PDB file of C-alpha atoms in Angstrom:
ATOM      1  CA  MET A  25      62.514  72.528 -43.683  1.00 97.00           C
ATOM      2  CA  ASN A  26      66.013  74.031 -43.898  1.00 96.00           C
ATOM      3  CA  ALA A  27      69.060  71.833 -43.367  1.00 97.00           C
ATOM      4  CA  ARG A  28      72.816  71.972 -43.830  1.00 97.00           C
ATOM      5  CA  ASP A  29      72.597  68.472 -45.360  1.00 97.00           C
ATOM      6  CA  ASP A  30      69.225  68.115 -47.059  1.00 97.00           C
ATOM      7  CA  SER A  31      69.752  64.511 -48.140  1.00 96.00           C
ATOM      8  CA  ALA A  32      70.675  63.298 -44.640  1.00 97.00           C
ATOM      9  CA  VAL A  33      67.784  65.127 -42.971  1.00 97.00           C
ATOM     10  CA  GLY A  34      65.450  64.003 -45.745  1.00 97.00           C
ATOM     11  CA  ARG A  35      66.470  60.374 -45.250  1.00 97.00           C
ATOM     12  CA  PHE A  36      65.861  60.680 -41.507  1.00 98.00           C
ATOM     13  CA  TRP A  37      62.340  62.011 -41.975  1.00 98.00           C
ATOM     14  CA  ALA A  38      61.499  59.505 -44.687  1.00 97.00           C
ATOM     15  CA  GLU A  39      62.515  56.666 -42.352  1.00 98.00           C
ATOM     16  CA  ALA A  40      60.785  58.298 -39.387  1.00 98.00           C
ATOM     17  CA  LEU A  41      57.480  58.636 -41.227  1.00 97.00           C
ATOM     18  CA  GLY A  42      57.697  55.548 -43.416  1.00 96.00           C
ATOM     19  CA  TRP A  43      57.542  57.741 -46.530  1.00 96.00           C
ATOM     20  CA  GLY A  44      59.467  57.847 -49.787  1.00 95.00           C
ATOM     21  CA  VAL A  45      62.281  60.223 -50.673  1.00 94.00           C
ATOM     22  CA  ALA A  46      63.086  61.931 -53.964  1.00 89.00           C
ATOM     23  CA  SER A  47      64.993  64.964 -55.233  1.00 87.00           C
ATOM     24  CA  GLU A  48      63.632  67.497 -57.686  1.00 79.00           C
ATOM     25  CA  GLU A  49      66.968  69.343 -57.987  1.00 87.00           C
ATOM     26  CA  PRO A  50      70.317  69.572 -56.171  1.00 91.00           C
ATOM     27  CA  GLY A  51      69.846  70.886 -52.650  1.00 94.00           C
ATOM     28  CA  VAL A  52      66.196  69.841 -52.408  1.00 95.00           C
ATOM     29  CA  THR A  53      65.052  66.525 -50.928  1.00 97.00           C
ATOM     30  CA  ASN A  54      61.344  65.725 -51.076  1.00 95.00           C
ATOM     31  CA  VAL A  55      59.742  63.487 -48.461  1.00 96.00           C
ATOM     32  CA  GLU A  56      56.348  62.203 -49.557  1.00 94.00           C
ATOM     33  CA  PRO A  57      53.922  59.444 -48.545  1.00 94.00           C
ATOM     34  CA  ALA A  58      53.712  56.559 -50.978  1.00 88.00           C
ATOM     35  CA  GLY A  59      50.456  56.141 -52.853  1.00 88.00           C
ATOM     36  CA  LEU A  60      49.263  59.752 -52.602  1.00 88.00           C
ATOM     37  CA  VAL A  61      49.245  62.130 -55.541  1.00 86.00           C
ATOM     38  CA  TYR A  62      50.179  65.734 -54.687  1.00 82.00           C
ATOM     39  CA  PRO A  63      48.275  67.709 -53.610  1.00 83.00           C
ATOM     40  CA  ASP A  64      46.349  65.457 -51.249  1.00 90.00           C
ATOM     41  CA  PRO A  65      44.984  66.865 -47.967  1.00 90.00           C
ATOM     42  CA  ALA A  66      45.599  63.518 -46.253  1.00 93.00           C
ATOM     43  CA  ALA A  67      49.257  64.467 -45.747  1.00 92.00           C
ATOM     44  CA  VAL A  68      51.586  67.417 -45.265  1.00 90.00           C
ATOM     45  CA  TYR A  69      54.513  66.984 -47.640  1.00 92.00           C
ATOM     46  CA  ILE A  70      58.048  67.882 -46.496  1.00 96.00           C
ATOM     47  CA  ASP A  71      60.636  69.556 -48.723  1.00 96.00           C
ATOM     48  CA  VAL A  72      64.085  69.712 -47.133  1.00 97.00           C
ATOM     49  CA  ILE A  73      66.075  72.653 -48.541  1.00 95.00           C
ATOM     50  CA  ALA A  74      69.845  73.017 -48.218  1.00 96.00           C
ATOM     51  CA  VAL A  75      70.984  76.250 -46.526  1.00 95.00           C
ATOM     52  CA  ALA A  76      74.382  77.493 -45.407  1.00 94.00           C
ATOM     53  CA  GLU A  77      73.427  78.826 -42.000  1.00 93.00           C
ATOM     54  CA  PRO A  78      73.391  76.493 -38.958  1.00 93.00           C
ATOM     55  CA  LYS A  79      70.537  76.153 -36.502  1.00 95.00           C
ATOM     56  CA  THR A  80      71.073  78.504 -33.544  1.00 95.00           C
ATOM     57  CA  VAL A  81      67.782  78.730 -31.612  1.00 96.00           C
ATOM     58  CA  LYS A  82      64.761  76.561 -30.861  1.00 96.00           C
ATOM     59  CA  ASN A  83      62.547  76.280 -33.909  1.00 97.00           C
ATOM     60  CA  ARG A  84      59.257  78.174 -33.746  1.00 97.00           C
ATOM     61  CA  VAL A  85      57.650  75.597 -36.048  1.00 98.00           C
ATOM     62  CA  HIS A  86      57.788  71.865 -35.378  1.00 98.00           C
ATOM     63  CA  VAL A  87      55.896  68.660 -36.090  1.00 98.00           C
ATOM     64  CA  ASP A  88      54.092  66.422 -33.622  1.00 98.00           C
ATOM     65  CA  LEU A  89      54.032  62.711 -34.392  1.00 98.00           C
ATOM     66  CA  ALA A  90      50.967  60.615 -33.584  1.00 98.00           C
ATOM     67  CA  THR A  91      50.942  57.275 -31.761  1.00 98.00           C
ATOM     68  CA  THR A  92      48.190  54.758 -31.148  1.00 97.00           C
ATOM     69  CA  SER A  93      49.246  53.198 -27.825  1.00 97.00           C
ATOM     70  CA  ALA A  94      51.845  53.436 -25.080  1.00 96.00           C
ATOM     71  CA  ALA A  95      53.712  50.530 -26.653  1.00 97.00           C
ATOM     72  CA  HIS A  96      53.645  52.185 -30.070  1.00 97.00           C
ATOM     73  CA  ARG A  97      55.031  55.414 -28.588  1.00 97.00           C
ATOM     74  CA  ALA A  98      57.852  53.580 -26.801  1.00 97.00           C
ATOM     75  CA  ASP A  99      58.720  51.622 -29.948  1.00 98.00           C
ATOM     76  CA  LEU A 100      58.628  54.752 -32.096  1.00 98.00           C
ATOM     77  CA  VAL A 101      60.867  56.715 -29.730  1.00 98.00           C
ATOM     78  CA  ALA A 102      63.376  53.854 -29.676  1.00 98.00           C
ATOM     79  CA  ARG A 103      63.324  53.555 -33.471  1.00 98.00           C
ATOM     80  CA  LEU A 104      63.778  57.309 -33.939  1.00 98.00           C
ATOM     81  CA  LYS A 105      66.775  57.286 -31.624  1.00 98.00           C
ATOM     82  CA  ASP A 106      68.260  54.442 -33.649  1.00 98.00           C
ATOM     83  CA  LEU A 107      67.812  56.644 -36.738  1.00 98.00           C
ATOM     84  CA  GLY A 108      69.760  59.471 -35.114  1.00 98.00           C
ATOM     85  CA  ALA A 109      67.223  61.436 -33.066  1.00 98.00           C
ATOM     86  CA  THR A 110      68.357  62.753 -29.692  1.00 98.00           C
ATOM     87  CA  PRO A 111      66.445  63.884 -26.565  1.00 98.00           C
ATOM     88  CA  ALA A 112      65.692  67.617 -26.529  1.00 97.00           C
ATOM     89  CA  ASP A 113      64.870  69.959 -23.665  1.00 95.00           C
ATOM     90  CA  VAL A 114      62.720  72.928 -24.699  1.00 93.00           C
ATOM     91  CA  GLY A 115      61.532  73.598 -21.161  1.00 91.00           C
ATOM     92  CA  GLN A 116      58.703  71.079 -21.416  1.00 92.00           C
ATOM     93  CA  GLY A 117      59.104  69.780 -17.854  1.00 91.00           C
ATOM     94  CA  ASP A 118      57.178  66.655 -16.828  1.00 94.00           C
ATOM     95  CA  VAL A 119      54.865  65.947 -19.777  1.00 95.00           C
ATOM     96  CA  PRO A 120      53.346  62.744 -21.186  1.00 96.00           C
ATOM     97  CA  TRP A 121      54.929  63.242 -24.626  1.00 97.00           C
ATOM     98  CA  THR A 122      58.572  62.913 -25.668  1.00 98.00           C
ATOM     99  CA  VAL A 123      60.584  65.763 -27.181  1.00 98.00           C
ATOM    100  CA  LEU A 124      63.327  64.754 -29.601  1.00 98.00           C
ATOM    101  CA  ALA A 125      65.492  66.473 -32.198  1.00 98.00           C
ATOM    102  CA  ASP A 126      66.438  65.228 -35.653  1.00 98.00           C
ATOM    103  CA  PRO A 127      70.111  64.896 -36.675  1.00 97.00           C
ATOM    104  CA  GLU A 128      70.400  68.670 -37.247  1.00 97.00           C
ATOM    105  CA  GLY A 129      68.619  69.613 -34.023  1.00 97.00           C
ATOM    106  CA  ASN A 130      65.128  70.303 -35.365  1.00 97.00           C
ATOM    107  CA  GLU A 131      62.841  69.656 -32.412  1.00 98.00           C
ATOM    108  CA  PHE A 132      59.736  67.497 -32.697  1.00 98.00           C
ATOM    109  CA  CYS A 133      57.345  65.737 -30.320  1.00 98.00           C
ATOM    110  CA  VAL A 134      56.231  62.124 -30.145  1.00 98.00           C
ATOM    111  CA  LEU A 135      52.811  62.419 -28.575  1.00 98.00           C
ATOM    112  CA  GLU A 136      51.084  60.072 -26.225  1.00 98.00           C
ATOM    113  CA  PRO A 137      47.977  58.453 -27.803  1.00 97.00           C
ATOM    114  CA  ARG A 138      45.252  61.039 -28.341  1.00 97.00           C
ATOM    115  CA  PRO A 139      41.883  60.170 -29.931  1.00 96.00           C
ATOM    116  CA  VAL A 140      41.808  63.437 -31.892  1.00 96.00           C
ATOM    117  CA  TYR A 141      44.937  62.390 -33.804  1.00 97.00           C
ATOM    118  CA  ARG A 142      43.963  58.780 -34.470  1.00 95.00           C
ATOM    119  CA  ASP A 143      43.258  59.371 -38.186  1.00 96.00           C
ATOM    120  CA  THR A 144      45.891  61.970 -39.087  1.00 97.00           C
ATOM    121  CA  GLY A 145      48.618  59.686 -40.357  1.00 96.00           C
ATOM    122  CA  PRO A 146      52.109  59.787 -38.842  1.00 97.00           C
ATOM    123  CA  ILE A 147      52.156  63.584 -38.529  1.00 98.00           C
ATOM    124  CA  ALA A 148      49.540  64.627 -35.989  1.00 98.00           C
ATOM    125  CA  ALA A 149      50.084  68.365 -36.289  1.00 98.00           C
ATOM    126  CA  VAL A 150      52.334  71.138 -37.464  1.00 98.00           C
ATOM    127  CA  VAL A 151      52.759  73.434 -34.440  1.00 98.00           C
ATOM    128  CA  VAL A 152      53.665  77.123 -34.663  1.00 98.00           C
ATOM    129  CA  ASP A 153      54.771  79.157 -31.635  1.00 98.00           C
ATOM    130  CA  CYS A 154      53.065  82.535 -31.451  1.00 98.00           C
ATOM    131  CA  ALA A 155      52.236  85.441 -29.174  1.00 97.00           C
ATOM    132  CA  ASP A 156      48.543  85.743 -30.069  1.00 98.00           C
ATOM    133  CA  PRO A 157      46.709  82.583 -31.185  1.00 98.00           C
ATOM    134  CA  ARG A 158      43.515  84.524 -31.851  1.00 98.00           C
ATOM    135  CA  ALA A 159      45.278  86.857 -34.270  1.00 97.00           C
ATOM    136  CA  MET A 160      46.971  83.908 -35.964  1.00 98.00           C
ATOM    137  CA  ALA A 161      43.599  82.177 -36.278  1.00 97.00           C
ATOM    138  CA  ARG A 162      42.089  85.245 -37.936  1.00 97.00           C
ATOM    139  CA  PHE A 163      44.863  85.436 -40.512  1.00 98.00           C
ATOM    140  CA  TRP A 164      45.351  81.763 -41.312  1.00 98.00           C
ATOM    141  CA  ASP A 165      41.643  80.964 -41.330  1.00 97.00           C
ATOM    142  CA  GLU A 166      41.316  83.479 -44.178  1.00 97.00           C
ATOM    143  CA  ALA A 167      44.650  82.626 -45.805  1.00 97.00           C
ATOM    144  CA  MET A 168      43.784  78.957 -46.364  1.00 95.00           C
ATOM    145  CA  ASP A 169      40.578  77.088 -47.024  1.00 92.00           C
ATOM    146  CA  TRP A 170      41.070  74.973 -43.898  1.00 96.00           C
ATOM    147  CA  THR A 171      38.474  74.792 -41.138  1.00 97.00           C
ATOM    148  CA  LEU A 172      39.044  76.530 -37.805  1.00 98.00           C
ATOM    149  CA  HIS A 173      38.240  73.923 -35.147  1.00 97.00           C
ATOM    150  CA  GLU A 174      39.114  75.752 -31.946  1.00 97.00           C
ATOM    151  CA  VAL A 175      40.511  79.076 -30.796  1.00 98.00           C
ATOM    152  CA  THR A 176      41.344  80.232 -27.261  1.00 98.00           C
ATOM    153  CA  ASP A 177      43.814  82.626 -25.673  1.00 97.00           C
ATOM    154  CA  ASP A 178      46.320  79.746 -25.544  1.00 98.00           C
ATOM    155  CA  HIS A 179      45.936  77.989 -28.876  1.00 98.00           C
ATOM    156  CA  ALA A 180      44.194  77.840 -32.228  1.00 98.00           C
ATOM    157  CA  VAL A 181      43.609  74.696 -34.281  1.00 98.00           C
ATOM    158  CA  LEU A 182      42.855  74.296 -38.003  1.00 98.00           C
ATOM    159  CA  ARG A 183      42.497  71.272 -40.290  1.00 98.00           C
ATOM    160  CA  SER A 184      41.757  70.598 -43.934  1.00 97.00           C
ATOM    161  CA  ALA A 185      38.144  71.303 -44.821  1.00 96.00           C
ATOM    162  CA  LYS A 186      37.935  67.683 -45.976  1.00 96.00           C
ATOM    163  CA  GLY A 187      38.533  66.526 -42.384  1.00 96.00           C
ATOM    164  CA  VAL A 188      41.644  64.495 -43.155  1.00 96.00           C
ATOM    165  CA  GLY A 189      45.374  64.766 -42.547  1.00 96.00           C
ATOM    166  CA  PRO A 190      47.356  66.644 -39.903  1.00 97.00           C
ATOM    167  CA  TYR A 191      46.193  69.649 -37.932  1.00 98.00           C
ATOM    168  CA  LEU A 192      47.798  73.102 -37.945  1.00 98.00           C
ATOM    169  CA  LYS A 193      48.131  74.418 -34.404  1.00 98.00           C
ATOM    170  CA  PHE A 194      49.189  77.849 -33.144  1.00 98.00           C
ATOM    171  CA  LEU A 195      50.431  77.692 -29.570  1.00 98.00           C
ATOM    172  CA  ARG A 196      51.006  80.675 -27.300  1.00 98.00           C
ATOM    173  CA  THR A 197      54.597  80.863 -26.077  1.00 96.00           C
ATOM    174  CA  PRO A 198      56.608  83.593 -24.321  1.00 93.00           C
ATOM    175  CA  ASP A 199      59.539  83.366 -26.746  1.00 91.00           C
ATOM    176  CA  ALA A 200      60.037  86.114 -29.307  1.00 92.00           C
ATOM    177  CA  LYS A 201      60.982  85.397 -32.921  1.00 95.00           C
ATOM    178  CA  THR A 202      64.618  86.397 -33.483  1.00 94.00           C
ATOM    179  CA  VAL A 203      65.807  84.647 -36.664  1.00 95.00           C
ATOM    180  CA  LYS A 204      64.371  83.283 -39.890  1.00 95.00           C
ATOM    181  CA  ASN A 205      62.283  80.168 -39.253  1.00 97.00           C
ATOM    182  CA  ARG A 206      64.043  76.969 -40.356  1.00 97.00           C
ATOM    183  CA  VAL A 207      60.657  75.297 -40.823  1.00 97.00           C
ATOM    184  CA  HIS A 208      57.921  77.117 -42.718  1.00 97.00           C
ATOM    185  CA  LEU A 209      54.704  76.554 -44.623  1.00 97.00           C
ATOM    186  CA  ASP A 210      54.367  76.588 -48.410  1.00 96.00           C
ATOM    187  CA  LEU A 211      50.978  77.531 -49.862  1.00 95.00           C
ATOM    188  CA  ARG A 212      50.004  76.727 -53.442  1.00 94.00           C
ATOM    189  CA  PRO A 213      47.049  78.359 -55.207  1.00 94.00           C
ATOM    190  CA  TYR A 214      44.647  76.035 -56.969  1.00 91.00           C
ATOM    191  CA  PRO A 215      45.153  75.220 -60.663  1.00 91.00           C
ATOM    192  CA  GLY A 216      43.849  78.111 -62.724  1.00 92.00           C
ATOM    193  CA  ASP A 217      44.197  80.642 -59.910  1.00 94.00           C
ATOM    194  CA  ASP A 218      46.237  83.790 -60.513  1.00 96.00           C
ATOM    195  CA  HIS A 219      49.453  83.808 -58.497  1.00 96.00           C
ATOM    196  CA  ALA A 220      49.733  87.595 -58.303  1.00 96.00           C
ATOM    197  CA  ALA A 221      46.097  87.936 -57.268  1.00 97.00           C
ATOM    198  CA  GLU A 222      46.591  85.380 -54.496  1.00 97.00           C
ATOM    199  CA  VAL A 223      49.655  87.229 -53.209  1.00 98.00           C
ATOM    200  CA  ALA A 224      47.662  90.468 -53.242  1.00 98.00           C
ATOM    201  CA  ARG A 225      44.826  88.799 -51.322  1.00 98.00           C
ATOM    202  CA  LEU A 226      47.213  87.538 -48.650  1.00 98.00           C
ATOM    203  CA  ARG A 227      48.825  90.963 -48.325  1.00 98.00           C
ATOM    204  CA  ALA A 228      45.380  92.491 -47.878  1.00 98.00           C
ATOM    205  CA  LEU A 229      44.852  90.061 -44.978  1.00 98.00           C
ATOM    206  CA  GLY A 230      48.026  91.329 -43.261  1.00 97.00           C
ATOM    207  CA  ALA A 231      50.910  89.411 -44.835  1.00 98.00           C
ATOM    208  CA  THR A 232      54.064  91.369 -45.628  1.00 98.00           C
ATOM    209  CA  PRO A 233      56.920  90.781 -48.118  1.00 97.00           C
ATOM    210  CA  ALA A 234      59.881  88.864 -46.673  1.00 96.00           C
ATOM    211  CA  ASP A 235      63.457  88.570 -47.889  1.00 92.00           C
ATOM    212  CA  VAL A 236      65.176  85.345 -46.841  1.00 90.00           C
ATOM    213  CA  GLY A 237      67.807  85.587 -49.552  1.00 87.00           C
ATOM    214  CA  GLN A 238      65.597  83.863 -52.123  1.00 89.00           C
ATOM    215  CA  GLY A 239      66.772  86.015 -55.037  1.00 86.00           C
ATOM    216  CA  ASP A 240      64.950  85.777 -58.355  1.00 89.00           C
ATOM    217  CA  VAL A 241      62.530  82.867 -57.903  1.00 91.00           C
ATOM    218  CA  PRO A 242      59.073  82.097 -59.335  1.00 92.00           C
ATOM    219  CA  TRP A 243      57.448  81.918 -55.913  1.00 94.00           C
ATOM    220  CA  THR A 244      56.755  84.751 -53.490  1.00 97.00           C
ATOM    221  CA  VAL A 245      57.991  84.872 -49.892  1.00 97.00           C
ATOM    222  CA  LEU A 246      55.695  86.557 -47.392  1.00 98.00           C
ATOM    223  CA  ALA A 247      55.435  86.718 -43.604  1.00 98.00           C
ATOM    224  CA  ASP A 248      52.308  86.395 -41.484  1.00 98.00           C
ATOM    225  CA  PRO A 249      51.363  89.100 -38.949  1.00 97.00           C
ATOM    226  CA  GLU A 250      53.877  87.699 -36.422  1.00 97.00           C
ATOM    227  CA  GLY A 251      56.710  87.505 -38.938  1.00 97.00           C
ATOM    228  CA  ASN A 252      56.566  83.778 -39.710  1.00 97.00           C
ATOM    229  CA  GLU A 253      57.832  83.373 -43.262  1.00 97.00           C
ATOM    230  CA  PHE A 254      55.857  81.342 -45.801  1.00 97.00           C
ATOM    231  CA  CYS A 255      56.007  80.823 -49.538  1.00 97.00           C
ATOM    232  CA  VAL A 256      53.247  81.265 -52.083  1.00 97.00           C
ATOM    233  CA  LEU A 257      54.097  78.820 -54.852  1.00 95.00           C
ATOM    234  CA  THR A 258      52.930  79.074 -58.452  1.00 94.00           C
ATOM    235  CA  PRO A 259      49.732  77.207 -59.377  1.00 91.00           C
ATOM    236  CA  ARG A 260      50.119  73.898 -61.165  1.00 84.00           C
TER     237      ARG A 260
END
């Protein structure tokens, strides 16, 4: 997640999720659940990265937060506002969930209680806007070892093959991608895997090289077939 002030945005998300916060280097704030050892499919970890450019358009990637009851949702919305979240209008109209933005304007949803998200932890899903959910499902189902749960003309849904943690959802929207995504996915090959071979495999699936100003770094930046940037980290 990009931010002008990584520490402030990191603190917000740590408080919002009830997670811990750390920093691996200047300009990087890590938000991680206590008690889990990375990598653990029970959670999606958040790294907040300092960038110079401000947010200018609605994010094409956002998180949905899970709730367990109407009272829990109301309490969570109130607590998030106390932490600095503000109401956001992304054209959602009259819906049963609440759309908010973090202190730098990154939109997110606080969902009404849904049985499917009862065991996900605080993050119900990472949601990606797209033009063609079926095409996104084909690419990401092969790119990761997650399980494809559902695919229609309007959405596609994946989750860890272990059946735990948040979902990854691709949602059809009419908006076109115009700028670099401020929220993106990082993929890490398994220990012992070859980084270059994994990059080659992803490119064979339809990923393309992407330049987001990363310079000389040990990871590789690619884009999926709709131009959504993602990083392939080195195995560890």
